[in-house]
PDB file of C-alpha atoms and ligand atoms in Angstrom:
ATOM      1  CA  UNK A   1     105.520  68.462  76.205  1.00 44.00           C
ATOM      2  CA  UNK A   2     101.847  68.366  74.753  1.00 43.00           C
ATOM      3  CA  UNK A   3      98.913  69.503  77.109  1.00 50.00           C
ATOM      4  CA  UNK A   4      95.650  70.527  76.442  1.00 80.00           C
ATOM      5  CA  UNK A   5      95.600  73.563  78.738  1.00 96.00           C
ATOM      6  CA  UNK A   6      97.510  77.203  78.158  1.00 97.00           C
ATOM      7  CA  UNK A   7      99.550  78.237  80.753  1.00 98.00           C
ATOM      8  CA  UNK A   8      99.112  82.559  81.308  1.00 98.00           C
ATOM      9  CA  UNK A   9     101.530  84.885  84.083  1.00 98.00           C
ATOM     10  CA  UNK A  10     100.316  87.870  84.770  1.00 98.00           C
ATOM     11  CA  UNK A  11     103.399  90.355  86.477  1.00 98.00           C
ATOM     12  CA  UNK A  12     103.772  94.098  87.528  1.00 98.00           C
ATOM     13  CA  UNK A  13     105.132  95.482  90.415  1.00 98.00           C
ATOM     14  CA  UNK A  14     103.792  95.513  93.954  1.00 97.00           C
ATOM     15  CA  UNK A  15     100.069  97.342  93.615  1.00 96.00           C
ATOM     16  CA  UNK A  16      99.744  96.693  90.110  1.00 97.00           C
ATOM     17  CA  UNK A  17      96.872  94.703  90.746  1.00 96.00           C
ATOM     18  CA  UNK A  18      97.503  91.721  89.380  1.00 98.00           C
ATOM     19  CA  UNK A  19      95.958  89.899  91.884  1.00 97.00           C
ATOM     20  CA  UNK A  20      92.297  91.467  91.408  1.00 97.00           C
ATOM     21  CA  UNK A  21      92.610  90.895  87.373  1.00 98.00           C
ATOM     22  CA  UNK A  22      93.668  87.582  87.983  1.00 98.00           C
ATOM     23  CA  UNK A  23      90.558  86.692  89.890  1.00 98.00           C
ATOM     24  CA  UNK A  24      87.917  88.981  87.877  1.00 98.00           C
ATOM     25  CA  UNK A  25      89.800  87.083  84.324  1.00 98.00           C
ATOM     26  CA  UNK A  26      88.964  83.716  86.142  1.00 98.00           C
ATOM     27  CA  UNK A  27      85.533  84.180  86.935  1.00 98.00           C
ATOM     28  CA  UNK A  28      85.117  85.439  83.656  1.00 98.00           C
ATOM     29  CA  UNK A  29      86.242  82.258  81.594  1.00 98.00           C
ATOM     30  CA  UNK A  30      84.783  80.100  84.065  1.00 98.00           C
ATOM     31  CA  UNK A  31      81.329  81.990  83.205  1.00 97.00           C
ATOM     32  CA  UNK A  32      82.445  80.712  79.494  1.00 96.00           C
ATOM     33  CA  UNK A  33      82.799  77.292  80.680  1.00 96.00           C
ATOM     34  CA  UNK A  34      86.744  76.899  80.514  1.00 97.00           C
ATOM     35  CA  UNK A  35      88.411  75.231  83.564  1.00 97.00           C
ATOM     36  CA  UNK A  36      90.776  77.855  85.458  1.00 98.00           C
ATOM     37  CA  UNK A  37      93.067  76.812  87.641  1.00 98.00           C
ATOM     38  CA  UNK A  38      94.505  80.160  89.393  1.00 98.00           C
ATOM     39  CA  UNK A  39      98.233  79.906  91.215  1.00 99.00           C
ATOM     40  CA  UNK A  40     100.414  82.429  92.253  1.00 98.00           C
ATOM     41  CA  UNK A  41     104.498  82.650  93.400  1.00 98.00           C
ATOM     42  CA  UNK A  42     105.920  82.445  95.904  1.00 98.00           C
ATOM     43  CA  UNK A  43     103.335  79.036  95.602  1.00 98.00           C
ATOM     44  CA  UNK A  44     101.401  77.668  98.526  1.00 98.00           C
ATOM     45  CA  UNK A  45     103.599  74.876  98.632  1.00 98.00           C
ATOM     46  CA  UNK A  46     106.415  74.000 101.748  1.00 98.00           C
ATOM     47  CA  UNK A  47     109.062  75.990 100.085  1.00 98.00           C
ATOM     48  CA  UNK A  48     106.898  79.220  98.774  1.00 98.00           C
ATOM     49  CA  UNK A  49     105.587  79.071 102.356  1.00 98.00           C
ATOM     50  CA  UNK A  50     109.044  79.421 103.808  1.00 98.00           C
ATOM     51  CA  UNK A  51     109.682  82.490 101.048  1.00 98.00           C
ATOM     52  CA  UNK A  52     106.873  84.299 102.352  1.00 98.00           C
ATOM     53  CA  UNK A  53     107.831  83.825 105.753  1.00 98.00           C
ATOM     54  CA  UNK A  54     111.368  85.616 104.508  1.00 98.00           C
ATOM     55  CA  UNK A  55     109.289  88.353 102.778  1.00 97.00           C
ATOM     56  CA  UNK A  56     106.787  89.570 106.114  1.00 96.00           C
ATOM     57  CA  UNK A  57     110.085  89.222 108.052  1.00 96.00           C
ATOM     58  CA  UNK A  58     108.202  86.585 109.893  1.00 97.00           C
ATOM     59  CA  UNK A  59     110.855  84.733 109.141  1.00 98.00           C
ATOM     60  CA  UNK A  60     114.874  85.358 108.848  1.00 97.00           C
ATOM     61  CA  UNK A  61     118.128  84.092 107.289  1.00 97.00           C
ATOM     62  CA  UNK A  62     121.071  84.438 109.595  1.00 98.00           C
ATOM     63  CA  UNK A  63     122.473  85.985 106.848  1.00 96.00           C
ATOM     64  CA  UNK A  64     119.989  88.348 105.911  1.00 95.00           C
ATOM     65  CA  UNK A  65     118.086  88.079 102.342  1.00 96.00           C
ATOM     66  CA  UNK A  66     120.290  88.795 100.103  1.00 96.00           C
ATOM     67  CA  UNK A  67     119.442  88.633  96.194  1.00 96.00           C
ATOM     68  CA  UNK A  68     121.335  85.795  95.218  1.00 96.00           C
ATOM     69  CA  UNK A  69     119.635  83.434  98.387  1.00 97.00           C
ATOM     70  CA  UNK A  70     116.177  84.324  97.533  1.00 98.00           C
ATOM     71  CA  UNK A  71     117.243  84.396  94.041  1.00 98.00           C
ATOM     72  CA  UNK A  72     117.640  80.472  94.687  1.00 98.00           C
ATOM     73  CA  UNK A  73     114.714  79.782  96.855  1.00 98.00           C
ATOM     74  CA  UNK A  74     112.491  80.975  94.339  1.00 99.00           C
ATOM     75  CA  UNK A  75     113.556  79.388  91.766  1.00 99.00           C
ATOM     76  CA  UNK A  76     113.298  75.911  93.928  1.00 99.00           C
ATOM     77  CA  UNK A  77     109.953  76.812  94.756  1.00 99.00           C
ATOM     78  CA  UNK A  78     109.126  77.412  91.297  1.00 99.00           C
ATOM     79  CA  UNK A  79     110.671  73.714  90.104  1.00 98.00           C
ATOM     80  CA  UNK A  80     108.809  72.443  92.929  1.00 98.00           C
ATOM     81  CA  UNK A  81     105.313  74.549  91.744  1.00 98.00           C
ATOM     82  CA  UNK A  82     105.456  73.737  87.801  1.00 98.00           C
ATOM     83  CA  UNK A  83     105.978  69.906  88.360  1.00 98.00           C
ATOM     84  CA  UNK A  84     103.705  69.340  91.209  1.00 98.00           C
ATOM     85  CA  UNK A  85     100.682  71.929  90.538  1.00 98.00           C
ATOM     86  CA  UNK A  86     101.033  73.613  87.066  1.00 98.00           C
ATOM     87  CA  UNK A  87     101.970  71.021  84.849  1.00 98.00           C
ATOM     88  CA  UNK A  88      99.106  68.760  86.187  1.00 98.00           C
ATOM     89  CA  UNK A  89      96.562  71.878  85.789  1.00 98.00           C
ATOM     90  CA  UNK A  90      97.588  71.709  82.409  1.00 98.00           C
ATOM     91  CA  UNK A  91      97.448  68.270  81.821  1.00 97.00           C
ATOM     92  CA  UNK A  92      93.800  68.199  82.533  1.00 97.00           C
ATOM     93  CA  UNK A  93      93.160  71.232  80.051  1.00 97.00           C
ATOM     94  CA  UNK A  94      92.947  73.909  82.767  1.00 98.00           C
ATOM     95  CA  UNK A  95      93.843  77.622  81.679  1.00 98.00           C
ATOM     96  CA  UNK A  96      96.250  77.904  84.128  1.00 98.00           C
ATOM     97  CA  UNK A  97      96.608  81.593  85.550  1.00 98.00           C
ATOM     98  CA  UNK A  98      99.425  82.186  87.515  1.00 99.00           C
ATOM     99  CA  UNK A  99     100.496  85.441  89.373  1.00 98.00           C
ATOM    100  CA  UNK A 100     103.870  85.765  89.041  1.00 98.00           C
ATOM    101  CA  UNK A 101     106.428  84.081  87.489  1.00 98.00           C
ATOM    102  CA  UNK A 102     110.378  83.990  86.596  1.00 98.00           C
ATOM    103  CA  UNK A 103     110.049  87.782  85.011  1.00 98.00           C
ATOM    104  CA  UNK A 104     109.781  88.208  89.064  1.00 98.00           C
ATOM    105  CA  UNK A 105     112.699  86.669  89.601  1.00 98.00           C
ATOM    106  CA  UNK A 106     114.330  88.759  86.858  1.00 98.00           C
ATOM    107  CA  UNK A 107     113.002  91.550  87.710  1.00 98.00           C
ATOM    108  CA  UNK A 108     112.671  91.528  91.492  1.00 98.00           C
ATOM    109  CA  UNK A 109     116.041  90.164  92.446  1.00 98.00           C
ATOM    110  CA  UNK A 110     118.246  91.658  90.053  1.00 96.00           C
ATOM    111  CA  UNK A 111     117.612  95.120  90.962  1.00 95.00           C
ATOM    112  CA  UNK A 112     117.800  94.205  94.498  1.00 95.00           C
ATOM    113  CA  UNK A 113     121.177  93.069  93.523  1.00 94.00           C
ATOM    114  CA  UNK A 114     124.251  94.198  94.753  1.00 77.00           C
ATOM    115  CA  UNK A 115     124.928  97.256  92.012  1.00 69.00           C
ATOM    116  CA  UNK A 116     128.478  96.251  91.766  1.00 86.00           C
ATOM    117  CA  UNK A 117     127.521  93.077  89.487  1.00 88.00           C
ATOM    118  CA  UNK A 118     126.862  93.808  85.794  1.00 91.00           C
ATOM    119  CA  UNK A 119     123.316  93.499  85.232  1.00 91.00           C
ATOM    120  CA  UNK A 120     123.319  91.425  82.410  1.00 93.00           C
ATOM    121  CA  UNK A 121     125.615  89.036  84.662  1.00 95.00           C
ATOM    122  CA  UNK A 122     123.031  88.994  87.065  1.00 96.00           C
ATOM    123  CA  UNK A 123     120.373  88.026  84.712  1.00 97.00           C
ATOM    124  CA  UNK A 124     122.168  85.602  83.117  1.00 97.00           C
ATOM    125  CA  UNK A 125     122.723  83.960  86.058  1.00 97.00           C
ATOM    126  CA  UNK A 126     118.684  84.295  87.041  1.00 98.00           C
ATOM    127  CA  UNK A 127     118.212  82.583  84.006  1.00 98.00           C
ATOM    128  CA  UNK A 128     120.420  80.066  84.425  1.00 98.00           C
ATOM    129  CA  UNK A 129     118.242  79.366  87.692  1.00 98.00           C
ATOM    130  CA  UNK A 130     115.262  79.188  86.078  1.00 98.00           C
ATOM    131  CA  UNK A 131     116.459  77.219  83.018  1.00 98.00           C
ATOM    132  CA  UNK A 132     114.318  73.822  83.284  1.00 98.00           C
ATOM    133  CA  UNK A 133     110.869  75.904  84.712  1.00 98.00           C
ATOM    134  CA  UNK A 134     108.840  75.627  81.510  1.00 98.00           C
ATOM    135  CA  UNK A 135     107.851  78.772  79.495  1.00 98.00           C
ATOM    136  CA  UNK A 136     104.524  79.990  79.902  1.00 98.00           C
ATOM    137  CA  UNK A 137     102.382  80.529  76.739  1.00 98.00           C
ATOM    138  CA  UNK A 138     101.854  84.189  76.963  1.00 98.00           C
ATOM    139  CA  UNK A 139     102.653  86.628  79.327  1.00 98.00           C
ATOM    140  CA  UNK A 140     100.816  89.891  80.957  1.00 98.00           C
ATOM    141  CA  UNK A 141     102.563  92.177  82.007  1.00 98.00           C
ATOM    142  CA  UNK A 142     100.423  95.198  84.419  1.00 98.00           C
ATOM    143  CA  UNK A 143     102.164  98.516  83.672  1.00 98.00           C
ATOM    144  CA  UNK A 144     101.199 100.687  86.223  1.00 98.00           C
ATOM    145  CA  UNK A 145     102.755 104.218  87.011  1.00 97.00           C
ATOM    146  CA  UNK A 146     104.831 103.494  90.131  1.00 97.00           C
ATOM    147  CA  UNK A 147     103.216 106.308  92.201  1.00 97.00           C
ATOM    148  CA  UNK A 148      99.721 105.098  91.105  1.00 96.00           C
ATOM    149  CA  UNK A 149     101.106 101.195  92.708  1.00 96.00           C
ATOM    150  CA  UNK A 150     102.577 103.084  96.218  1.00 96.00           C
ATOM    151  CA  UNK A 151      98.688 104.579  96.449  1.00 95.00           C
ATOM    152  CA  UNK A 152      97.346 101.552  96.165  1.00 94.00           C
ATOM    153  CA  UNK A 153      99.438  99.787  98.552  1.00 94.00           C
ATOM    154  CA  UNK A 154      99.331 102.109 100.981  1.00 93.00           C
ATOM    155  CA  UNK A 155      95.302 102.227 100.676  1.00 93.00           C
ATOM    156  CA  UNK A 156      95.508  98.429 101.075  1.00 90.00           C
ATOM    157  CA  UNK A 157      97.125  98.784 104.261  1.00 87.00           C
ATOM    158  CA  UNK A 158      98.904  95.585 104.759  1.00 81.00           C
ATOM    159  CA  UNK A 159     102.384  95.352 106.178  1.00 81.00           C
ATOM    160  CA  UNK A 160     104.883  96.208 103.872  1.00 88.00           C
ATOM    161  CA  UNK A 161     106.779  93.380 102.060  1.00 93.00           C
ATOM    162  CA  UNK A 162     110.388  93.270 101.597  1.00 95.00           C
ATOM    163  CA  UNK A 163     110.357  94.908  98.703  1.00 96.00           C
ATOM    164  CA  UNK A 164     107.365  97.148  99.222  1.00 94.00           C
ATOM    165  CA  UNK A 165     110.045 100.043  98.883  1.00 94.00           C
ATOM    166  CA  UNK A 166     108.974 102.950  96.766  1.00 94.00           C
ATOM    167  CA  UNK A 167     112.617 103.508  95.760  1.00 95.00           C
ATOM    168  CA  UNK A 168     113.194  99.911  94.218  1.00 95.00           C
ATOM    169  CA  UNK A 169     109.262  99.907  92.826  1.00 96.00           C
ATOM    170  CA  UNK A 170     110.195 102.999  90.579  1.00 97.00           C
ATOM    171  CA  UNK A 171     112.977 100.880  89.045  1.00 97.00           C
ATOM    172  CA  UNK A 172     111.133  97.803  88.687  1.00 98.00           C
ATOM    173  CA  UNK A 173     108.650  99.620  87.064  1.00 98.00           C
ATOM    174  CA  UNK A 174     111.088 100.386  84.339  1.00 97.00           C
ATOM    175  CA  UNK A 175     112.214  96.493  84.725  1.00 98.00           C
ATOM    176  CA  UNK A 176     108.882  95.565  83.392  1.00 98.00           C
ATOM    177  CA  UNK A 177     108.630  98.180  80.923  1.00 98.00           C
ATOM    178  CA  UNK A 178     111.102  96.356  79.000  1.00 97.00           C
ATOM    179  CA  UNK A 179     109.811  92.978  80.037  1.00 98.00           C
ATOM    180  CA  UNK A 180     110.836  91.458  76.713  1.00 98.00           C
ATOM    181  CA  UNK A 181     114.659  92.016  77.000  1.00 97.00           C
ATOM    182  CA  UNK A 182     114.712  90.036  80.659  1.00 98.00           C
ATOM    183  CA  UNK A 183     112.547  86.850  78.972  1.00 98.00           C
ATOM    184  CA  UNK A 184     114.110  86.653  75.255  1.00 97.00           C
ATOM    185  CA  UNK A 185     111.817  84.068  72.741  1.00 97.00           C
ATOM    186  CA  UNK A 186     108.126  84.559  75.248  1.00 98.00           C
ATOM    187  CA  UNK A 187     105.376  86.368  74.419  1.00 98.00           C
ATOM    188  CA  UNK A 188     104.874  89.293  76.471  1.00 98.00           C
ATOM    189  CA  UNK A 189     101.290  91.315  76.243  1.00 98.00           C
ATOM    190  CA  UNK A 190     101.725  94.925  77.959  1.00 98.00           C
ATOM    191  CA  UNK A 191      97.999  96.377  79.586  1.00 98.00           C
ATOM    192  CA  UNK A 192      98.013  99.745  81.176  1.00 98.00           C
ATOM    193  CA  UNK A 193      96.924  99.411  84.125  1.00 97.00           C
ATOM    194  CA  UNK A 194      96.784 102.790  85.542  1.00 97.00           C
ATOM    195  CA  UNK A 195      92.729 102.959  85.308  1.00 96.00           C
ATOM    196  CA  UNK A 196      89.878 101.258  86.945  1.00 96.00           C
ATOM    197  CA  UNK A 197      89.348  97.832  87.780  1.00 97.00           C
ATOM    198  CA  UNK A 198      86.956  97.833  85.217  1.00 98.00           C
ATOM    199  CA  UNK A 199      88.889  99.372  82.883  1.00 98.00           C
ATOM    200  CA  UNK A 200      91.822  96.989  83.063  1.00 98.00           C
ATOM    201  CA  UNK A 201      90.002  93.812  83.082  1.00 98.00           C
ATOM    202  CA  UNK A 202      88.801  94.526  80.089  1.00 98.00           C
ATOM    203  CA  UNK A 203      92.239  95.426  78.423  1.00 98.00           C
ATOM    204  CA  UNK A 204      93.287  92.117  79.681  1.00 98.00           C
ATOM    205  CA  UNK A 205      90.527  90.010  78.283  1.00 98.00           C
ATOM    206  CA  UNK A 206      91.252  91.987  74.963  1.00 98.00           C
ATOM    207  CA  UNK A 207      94.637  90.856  74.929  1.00 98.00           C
ATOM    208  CA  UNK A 208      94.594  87.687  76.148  1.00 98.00           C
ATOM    209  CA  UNK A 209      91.317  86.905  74.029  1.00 97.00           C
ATOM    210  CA  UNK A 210      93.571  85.634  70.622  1.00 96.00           C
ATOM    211  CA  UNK A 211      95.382  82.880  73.062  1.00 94.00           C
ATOM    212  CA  UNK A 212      92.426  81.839  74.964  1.00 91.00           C
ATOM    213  CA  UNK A 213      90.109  81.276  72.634  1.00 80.00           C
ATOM    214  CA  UNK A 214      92.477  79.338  69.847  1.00 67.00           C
ATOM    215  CA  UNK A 215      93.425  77.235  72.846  1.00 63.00           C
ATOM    216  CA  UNK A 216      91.758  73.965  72.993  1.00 58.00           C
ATOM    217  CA  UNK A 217      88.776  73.272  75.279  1.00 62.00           C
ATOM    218  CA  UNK A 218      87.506  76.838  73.928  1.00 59.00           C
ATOM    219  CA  UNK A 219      83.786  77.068  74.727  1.00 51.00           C
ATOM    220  CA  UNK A 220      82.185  77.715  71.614  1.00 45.00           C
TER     221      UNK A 220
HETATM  222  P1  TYD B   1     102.944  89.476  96.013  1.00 67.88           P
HETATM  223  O1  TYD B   1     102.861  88.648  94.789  1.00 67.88           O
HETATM  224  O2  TYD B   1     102.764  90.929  95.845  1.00 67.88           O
HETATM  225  O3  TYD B   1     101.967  88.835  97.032  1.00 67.88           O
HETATM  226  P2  TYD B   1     101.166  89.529  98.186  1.00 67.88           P
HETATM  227  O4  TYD B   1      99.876  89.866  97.520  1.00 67.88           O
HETATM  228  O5  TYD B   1     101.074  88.412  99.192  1.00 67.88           O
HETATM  229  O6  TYD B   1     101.952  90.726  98.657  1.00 67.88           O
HETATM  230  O7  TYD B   1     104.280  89.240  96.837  1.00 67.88           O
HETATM  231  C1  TYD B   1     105.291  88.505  96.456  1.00 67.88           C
HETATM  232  C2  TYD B   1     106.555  89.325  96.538  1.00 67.88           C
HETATM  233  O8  TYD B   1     107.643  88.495  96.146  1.00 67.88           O
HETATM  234  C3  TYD B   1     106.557  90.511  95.616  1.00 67.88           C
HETATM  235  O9  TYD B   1     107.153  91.622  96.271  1.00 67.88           O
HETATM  236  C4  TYD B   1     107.443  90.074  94.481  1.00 67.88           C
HETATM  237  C5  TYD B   1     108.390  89.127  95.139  1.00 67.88           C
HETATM  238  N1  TYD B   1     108.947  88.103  94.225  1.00 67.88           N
HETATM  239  C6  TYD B   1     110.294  88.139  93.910  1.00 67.88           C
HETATM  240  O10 TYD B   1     111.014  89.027  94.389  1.00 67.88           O
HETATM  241  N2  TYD B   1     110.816  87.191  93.094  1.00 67.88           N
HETATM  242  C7  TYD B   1     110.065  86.182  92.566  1.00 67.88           C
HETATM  243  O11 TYD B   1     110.572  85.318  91.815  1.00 67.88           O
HETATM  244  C8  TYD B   1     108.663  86.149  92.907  1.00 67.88           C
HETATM  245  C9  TYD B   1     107.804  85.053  92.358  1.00 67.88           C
HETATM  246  C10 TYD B   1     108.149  87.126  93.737  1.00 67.88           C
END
């Protein structure tokens, strides 16, 4: 599909700070004059509203939230996300920044998974999910020491997510280490992001620089 926009995820675990890059990297190109259109999953949309209900606990599934169910419901919400907010971002030559993306998915829900599947069952299957979401130009992944992520949650405060569990972080930290070998064919960009917020928003303007600025609608 042709677009005039470039569509960027930015993933790490929980406290990785993707979140605060994401906002400092949009003000930054929209000081350059690009359009940004920032997102994030689960999406503000009916079904990514319902996920975050599930992930507070403000919400429950008689059954509990087992991998496999939110496994589902985000990908739905995702389907639901790219046609209805992303691709028409794009379409109107936005950079499109989105925090989060199927590497969650991949990442998230098959190490919550029940250990007794093969792990390369389980992500096939993820994949399988998220077949017809579209693949985003580039990807950042936010390596951050998983002690250095538990800190920072814990100094945010906030209620702890569902999987806000420093046990399952330390793996998923190793999930996204290897990033690549969960999304085979996209481009993944790995920025430490163990240092200031300073620090790492300039890594990630380094890296991303190459993509954003042959994209079209480049401020020159
Ligand atoms: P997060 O992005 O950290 O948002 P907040 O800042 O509101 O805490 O929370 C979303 C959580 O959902 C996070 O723990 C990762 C998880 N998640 C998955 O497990 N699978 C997915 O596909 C996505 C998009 C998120």
């Amino acid at each position: 599909m042709s677009n005039a926009g470039i569509f960027v995820v930015v993933e790490g675990i929980d406290g990785a700070g993707t979140t605060t890059q994401i906002e400092r990297y949009a003000a930054y190109l929209r000081e350059r004059g690009r359009k940004v259109h920032v997102t994030r999953e689960p999406s503000t949309g009916p079904i990514g509203t319902f996920v975050r209900d599930l992930l507070t606990s403000r919400r429950q599934l008689p059954s509990g939230p087992a991998f496999d169910l939110m496994a589902l419901l985000f990908a739905a919400d995702r389907l639901d996300h790219v046609r209805g907010e992303i691709e028409p971002a794009l379409r109107e030559g936005a950079v499109v920044l989105s925090d989060r993306y199927d590497l969650s998915s991949l990442a998230y829900q098959s190490v919550a998974s029940d250990l007794s599947l093969p792990a390369h069952e389980i992500v096939g299957w993820i994949r399988t999910l998220n077949r017809f979401a579209r693949r985003p130009d580039v990807t950042v992944v936010v390596d951050v020491a998983p002690e250095t992520a538990s800190k920072r949650r814990r100094h945010r405060g906030a209620p702890e997510d569902l999987y806000e569990v420093d046990a399952l972080q330390n793996r998923l930290a190793k999930a996204y280490a290897h990033a690549e070998a969960l999304v085979p064919g996209d481009r993944i960009l790995h920025v430490h992001g163990d240092g200031d917020i300073e620090t790492v928003a300039s890594l990630l303007r380094e890296a991303l620089a190459p993509f954003i600025e042959r994209s079209p609608n480049h401020a020159r």
